[in-house]
Tab-separated table of C-alpha atoms and ligand atoms in Angstrom:
chain	number	residue	atom	x	y	z
A	1	MET	CA	125.111	53.568	21.094
A	2	THR	CA	122.404	55.641	19.520
A	3	ALA	CA	122.930	59.380	19.021
A	4	PRO	CA	121.424	61.078	22.046
A	5	ARG	CA	118.032	62.558	21.292
A	6	LEU	CA	117.886	64.905	24.294
A	7	HIS	CA	120.587	66.274	26.607
A	8	PHE	CA	119.932	67.584	30.043
A	9	ASP	CA	122.474	69.856	31.853
A	10	VAL	CA	121.690	70.505	35.459
A	11	ILE	CA	123.366	73.161	37.591
A	12	THR	CA	123.086	72.270	41.202
A	13	LEU	CA	124.803	72.331	44.650
A	14	PHE	CA	123.969	68.541	44.868
A	15	PRO	CA	124.987	66.790	41.585
A	16	GLU	CA	125.004	63.448	43.356
A	17	LEU	CA	121.321	63.851	44.020
A	18	VAL	CA	120.490	64.332	40.373
A	19	GLU	CA	122.893	61.640	39.237
A	20	ALA	CA	121.382	59.169	41.772
A	21	GLY	CA	117.823	60.027	40.579
A	22	THR	CA	118.596	59.360	36.892
A	23	GLU	CA	120.462	56.062	37.292
A	24	PHE	CA	117.707	53.674	37.507
A	25	GLY	CA	114.798	52.210	35.515
A	26	VAL	CA	113.626	53.678	32.266
A	27	ILE	CA	115.718	56.820	32.493
A	28	GLY	CA	118.803	55.011	33.632
A	29	ARG	CA	118.561	52.489	30.709
A	30	ALA	CA	117.985	55.452	28.244
A	31	ARG	CA	121.192	57.044	29.577
A	32	GLN	CA	123.097	53.805	29.182
A	33	GLY	CA	121.693	53.217	25.703
A	34	GLY	CA	122.650	56.799	24.650
A	35	LEU	CA	119.139	58.060	23.998
A	36	LEU	CA	119.344	60.525	26.819
A	37	GLU	CA	122.297	62.325	28.345
A	38	VAL	CA	122.269	63.907	31.817
A	39	HIS	CA	125.182	66.062	32.766
A	40	THR	CA	125.433	67.701	36.222
A	41	HIS	CA	127.472	70.737	36.963
A	42	GLN	CA	128.555	71.801	40.516
A	43	LEU	CA	127.566	75.466	41.193
A	44	ARG	CA	130.480	75.767	43.710
A	45	ASP	CA	132.806	75.608	40.645
A	46	TYR	CA	131.652	79.017	39.677
A	47	THR	CA	132.391	81.014	42.836
A	48	GLY	CA	135.506	82.786	41.756
A	49	GLY	CA	136.999	82.623	45.360
A	50	SER	CA	134.439	85.086	46.984
A	51	PRO	CA	134.163	85.066	50.742
A	52	HIS	CA	130.313	84.722	50.310
A	53	PRO	CA	130.534	82.383	47.402
A	54	ILE	CA	126.987	81.095	46.873
A	55	ASP	CA	124.621	82.960	49.042
A	56	ASP	CA	124.288	86.112	50.998
A	57	ALA	CA	121.790	87.986	53.259
A	58	PRO	CA	118.805	89.539	51.525
A	59	TYR	CA	118.858	93.279	51.057
A	60	GLY	CA	116.095	94.650	53.249
A	61	GLY	CA	116.498	92.025	55.927
A	62	GLY	CA	114.415	88.976	56.572
A	63	PRO	CA	115.031	85.355	57.016
A	64	GLY	CA	117.250	83.061	55.092
A	65	MET	CA	119.951	83.564	52.424
A	66	VAL	CA	119.686	84.444	48.766
A	67	MET	CA	121.726	82.905	45.973
A	68	ARG	CA	124.147	85.544	44.609
A	69	PRO	CA	123.890	86.520	40.987
A	70	GLU	CA	127.515	86.029	40.030
A	71	PRO	CA	127.814	82.207	40.292
A	72	VAL	CA	124.355	81.889	38.709
A	73	TYR	CA	125.406	83.927	35.739
A	74	ALA	CA	128.825	82.403	35.468
A	75	SER	CA	127.554	78.800	35.654
A	76	VAL	CA	124.616	79.277	33.196
A	77	GLU	CA	126.834	81.194	30.706
A	78	ASP	CA	129.615	78.625	30.856
A	79	VAL	CA	127.405	75.525	30.621
A	80	ALA	CA	125.228	77.130	27.788
A	81	GLN	CA	128.537	77.723	25.835
A	82	SER	CA	129.222	73.966	25.763
A	83	CYS	CA	125.738	72.494	25.471
A	84	THR	CA	123.990	75.325	23.519
A	85	PRO	CA	120.561	74.541	25.249
A	86	SER	CA	117.416	75.012	23.178
A	87	ARG	CA	115.682	75.724	26.499
A	88	ARG	CA	116.884	77.124	29.809
A	89	LEU	CA	114.721	76.297	32.830
A	90	LEU	CA	114.686	77.816	36.332
A	91	MET	CA	113.024	75.645	38.996
A	92	THR	CA	110.984	77.712	41.334
A	93	PRO	CA	107.726	77.342	43.251
A	94	GLN	CA	106.730	80.656	41.710
A	95	GLY	CA	106.962	79.230	38.076
A	96	LYS	CA	104.280	78.013	35.736
A	97	ARG	CA	102.852	74.667	37.014
A	98	PHE	CA	104.529	71.819	35.275
A	99	ASN	CA	102.237	69.191	33.706
A	100	GLN	CA	102.038	66.554	31.069
A	101	GLU	CA	101.466	69.112	28.219
A	102	ALA	CA	104.639	70.939	29.243
A	103	ALA	CA	106.472	67.544	29.501
A	104	ALA	CA	105.392	66.723	25.840
A	105	ARG	CA	106.427	70.107	24.679
A	106	LEU	CA	109.932	69.829	26.297
A	107	ALA	CA	110.344	66.360	24.870
A	108	GLY	CA	110.660	68.060	21.429
A	109	GLU	CA	113.651	70.006	22.516
A	110	SER	CA	117.330	68.979	21.836
A	111	SER	CA	119.137	70.207	24.869
A	112	ILE	CA	117.696	71.468	28.167
A	113	LEU	CA	119.519	73.309	30.811
A	114	ILE	CA	117.945	73.276	34.271
A	115	PHE	CA	119.077	75.484	37.273
A	116	CYS	CA	118.266	74.271	40.752
A	117	GLY	CA	117.799	76.875	43.415
A	118	ARG	CA	118.468	76.432	47.214
A	119	TYR	CA	118.047	78.682	50.308
A	120	GLU	CA	115.502	81.347	49.793
A	121	GLY	CA	115.987	81.117	45.992
A	122	VAL	CA	117.891	83.248	43.474
A	123	ASP	CA	118.601	87.000	43.209
A	124	GLU	CA	115.907	88.504	41.062
A	125	ARG	CA	118.433	89.765	38.584
A	126	VAL	CA	119.157	86.216	37.185
A	127	ARG	CA	115.654	85.628	35.940
A	128	SER	CA	116.326	86.894	32.405
A	129	LEU	CA	118.838	84.091	31.969
A	130	PHE	CA	116.027	81.660	31.604
A	131	ASP	CA	113.330	80.935	29.053
A	132	GLU	CA	110.941	79.463	31.559
A	133	GLU	CA	110.345	79.225	35.272
A	134	LEU	CA	108.770	75.911	36.310
A	135	SER	CA	107.121	74.731	39.473
A	136	ILE	CA	106.349	71.082	40.095
A	137	GLY	CA	103.448	71.869	42.446
A	138	ASP	CA	102.013	74.256	45.058
A	139	TYR	CA	104.407	73.413	47.955
A	140	VAL	CA	107.879	74.589	48.831
A	141	LEU	CA	110.810	72.145	48.458
A	142	SER	CA	114.241	72.793	50.001
A	143	GLY	CA	115.888	72.764	46.618
A	144	GLY	CA	115.325	72.523	42.878
A	145	GLU	CA	116.830	69.066	42.422
A	146	LEU	CA	113.693	67.086	43.011
A	147	GLY	CA	111.914	69.397	40.532
A	148	ALA	CA	114.665	68.822	37.911
A	149	LEU	CA	114.337	65.056	38.414
A	150	VAL	CA	110.543	65.295	37.883
A	151	VAL	CA	111.217	67.185	34.639
A	152	ILE	CA	114.016	64.861	33.494
A	153	ASP	CA	111.896	61.673	34.218
A	154	SER	CA	108.561	62.878	32.733
A	155	VAL	CA	110.126	64.473	29.741
A	156	GLY	CA	112.809	61.808	29.119
A	157	ARG	CA	110.288	58.969	28.960
A	158	LEU	CA	108.432	60.770	26.199
A	159	VAL	CA	111.541	60.945	23.963
A	160	PRO	CA	110.969	58.448	21.103
A	161	GLY	CA	112.519	55.060	21.828
A	162	VAL	CA	112.935	55.628	25.651
A	163	LEU	CA	109.884	53.532	26.475
A	164	GLY	CA	109.686	49.999	25.065
A	165	SER	CA	106.469	50.629	23.181
A	166	GLU	CA	106.308	53.853	21.032
A	167	ASP	CA	102.619	54.323	21.672
A	168	SER	CA	102.442	53.606	25.342
A	169	PRO	CA	102.701	57.246	26.551
A	170	SER	CA	99.633	58.192	24.492
A	171	GLN	CA	97.477	55.755	26.498
A	172	GLU	CA	98.606	57.104	29.894
A	173	SER	CA	96.934	59.520	32.326
A	174	PHE	CA	96.626	63.131	31.161
A	175	SER	CA	97.112	62.252	27.437
A	176	GLY	CA	93.894	63.327	25.845
A	177	GLY	CA	92.840	64.894	29.062
A	178	LEU	CA	91.790	61.722	30.884
A	179	LEU	CA	93.316	59.587	33.692
A	180	GLU	CA	94.144	56.147	32.533
A	181	TYR	CA	91.665	53.255	32.728
A	182	PRO	CA	92.213	50.619	35.456
A	183	HIS	CA	94.659	47.832	34.851
A	184	TYR	CA	94.448	44.147	35.758
A	185	THR	CA	97.010	41.270	35.409
A	186	ARG	CA	97.237	37.612	36.540
A	187	PRO	CA	95.766	35.814	38.450
A	188	ALA	CA	92.167	36.250	37.060
A	189	GLU	CA	90.856	35.866	40.630
A	190	PHE	CA	92.625	37.229	43.638
A	191	ARG	CA	91.202	36.895	47.245
A	192	GLY	CA	87.701	36.728	45.720
A	193	MET	CA	88.233	39.733	43.422
A	194	THR	CA	87.802	38.915	39.706
A	195	VAL	CA	88.986	40.599	36.534
A	196	PRO	CA	86.151	42.320	34.487
A	197	SER	CA	84.970	39.733	32.007
A	198	VAL	CA	85.346	42.096	28.943
A	199	LEU	CA	89.087	42.149	29.451
A	200	THR	CA	89.310	38.301	28.871
A	201	SER	CA	86.711	38.319	26.050
A	202	GLY	CA	89.207	38.881	23.261
A	203	ASN	CA	86.871	41.444	21.775
A	204	HIS	CA	89.133	44.441	21.204
A	205	ALA	CA	86.481	46.864	20.179
A	206	GLU	CA	84.583	46.078	23.420
A	207	ILE	CA	87.786	46.404	25.437
A	208	ASP	CA	88.474	49.772	23.983
A	209	ARG	CA	85.024	50.983	24.680
A	210	TRP	CA	85.087	49.716	28.226
A	211	ARG	CA	88.507	51.338	28.835
A	212	HIS	CA	87.341	54.665	27.492
A	213	GLU	CA	84.252	54.626	29.633
A	214	GLN	CA	86.233	53.680	32.711
A	215	ALA	CA	88.793	56.448	32.026
A	216	THR	CA	86.034	58.980	31.631
A	217	ALA	CA	84.213	57.830	34.876
A	218	ARG	CA	87.473	57.765	36.819
A	219	THR	CA	88.353	61.266	35.593
A	220	ARG	CA	84.971	62.558	36.390
A	221	ALA	CA	85.179	61.229	39.928
A	222	ARG	CA	88.670	62.116	40.757
A	223	ARG	CA	89.696	64.970	38.469
A	224	PRO	CA	86.671	66.673	36.970
A	225	ASP	CA	88.780	69.637	36.127
A	226	LEU	CA	90.500	67.698	33.381
A	227	LEU	CA	87.307	66.812	31.551
A	228	ALA	CA	86.799	70.224	29.860
A	229	GLY	CA	89.971	69.592	27.893
A	230	ALA	CA	89.407	65.834	27.185
A	231	THR	CA	89.274	64.516	23.551
A	232	SER	CA	86.268	62.169	23.329
A	233	GLU	CA	86.560	59.004	21.250
A	234	THR	CA	83.379	60.148	19.299
A	235	ASP	CA	85.029	63.594	18.460
A	236	GLU	CA	88.055	61.747	17.068
A	237	ASP	CA	85.904	59.335	15.086
A	238	ASP	CA	84.033	62.251	13.637
A	239	GLU	CA	87.228	63.897	12.408
A	240	GLY	CA	88.775	60.813	11.094
B	301	SAM	C1	113.132	76.892	49.766
B	301	SAM	S1	112.949	77.076	48.099
B	301	SAM	C2	112.794	78.846	47.925
B	301	SAM	C3	111.340	79.329	48.067
B	301	SAM	C4	111.155	80.742	47.891
B	301	SAM	N1	111.709	81.441	49.083
B	301	SAM	C5	109.693	81.132	47.799
B	301	SAM	O1	109.002	81.263	48.806
B	301	SAM	O2	109.208	81.199	46.725
B	301	SAM	C6	114.529	76.807	47.478
B	301	SAM	C7	114.560	76.341	45.889
B	301	SAM	O3	113.931	75.127	45.845
B	301	SAM	C8	113.261	74.981	44.545
B	301	SAM	N2	111.903	74.666	44.689
B	301	SAM	C9	111.171	74.697	45.855
B	301	SAM	N3	109.907	74.427	45.592
B	301	SAM	C10	109.719	74.145	44.301
B	301	SAM	C11	108.613	73.834	43.486
B	301	SAM	N4	107.447	73.663	43.981
B	301	SAM	N5	108.855	73.675	42.192
B	301	SAM	C12	110.185	73.834	41.692
B	301	SAM	N6	111.203	74.164	42.382
B	301	SAM	C13	111.016	74.347	43.693
B	301	SAM	C14	113.663	76.222	43.792
B	301	SAM	O4	114.687	76.083	42.949
B	301	SAM	C15	113.915	77.149	44.950
B	301	SAM	O5	114.806	78.208	44.563
């Protein structure tokens, strides 16, 4: 077993959901190989026997229930004591929008604690416990677990050694501000559709040029908002 490069500690009412979501594929293998550790913590273990253990009605009225501050504080403080997180994240639709840049930044951490909300969310007084509030998109989920899984998956695969090839993340969509170029595999002809001849030419300079053009055209058509921040091949060549 390799020494783990990144620990995740997730506080949640549904640890099974987080466990199940990190058991398979790349992340599952990285866990088994010891490159990543994912520990889940049941929030109900921190209720201290209160009659309204986790949630209570909102002051001022209104629909739904709010997560009480006591178990949130107790759980975060207890878990932080054992895992000494370098980053504490609160999942919330009101947080900063999570993206590939944030994933790359978080992949440089050593230990990340993630708190998953439920109900109408958390009592406002717990916010100071966290370094960052993250949203995975402009929609409301019923809980933070799917958000935590998105963070663990996208951050975990950027940890060196987790993907088979060290440089494959740098080719992917959003790295360098572009969507990725189109992919083809065998057969060379499928239902009358052929593979672009440049890809079978063996000319790697031409293949690189074609892929960059395709990535740029695809980004312009589908996500023009990304192009402003894109690194052009020419800029890189000029610098190097
Ligand atoms: C039903 S939501 C609460 C929404 C809250 N009442 C609001 O309107 O902002 C319950 C929990 O799901 C999680 N959640 C929901 N949508 C999310 C999103 N887009 N990104 C991250 N977490 C989200 C948060 O942990 C949140 O506390």
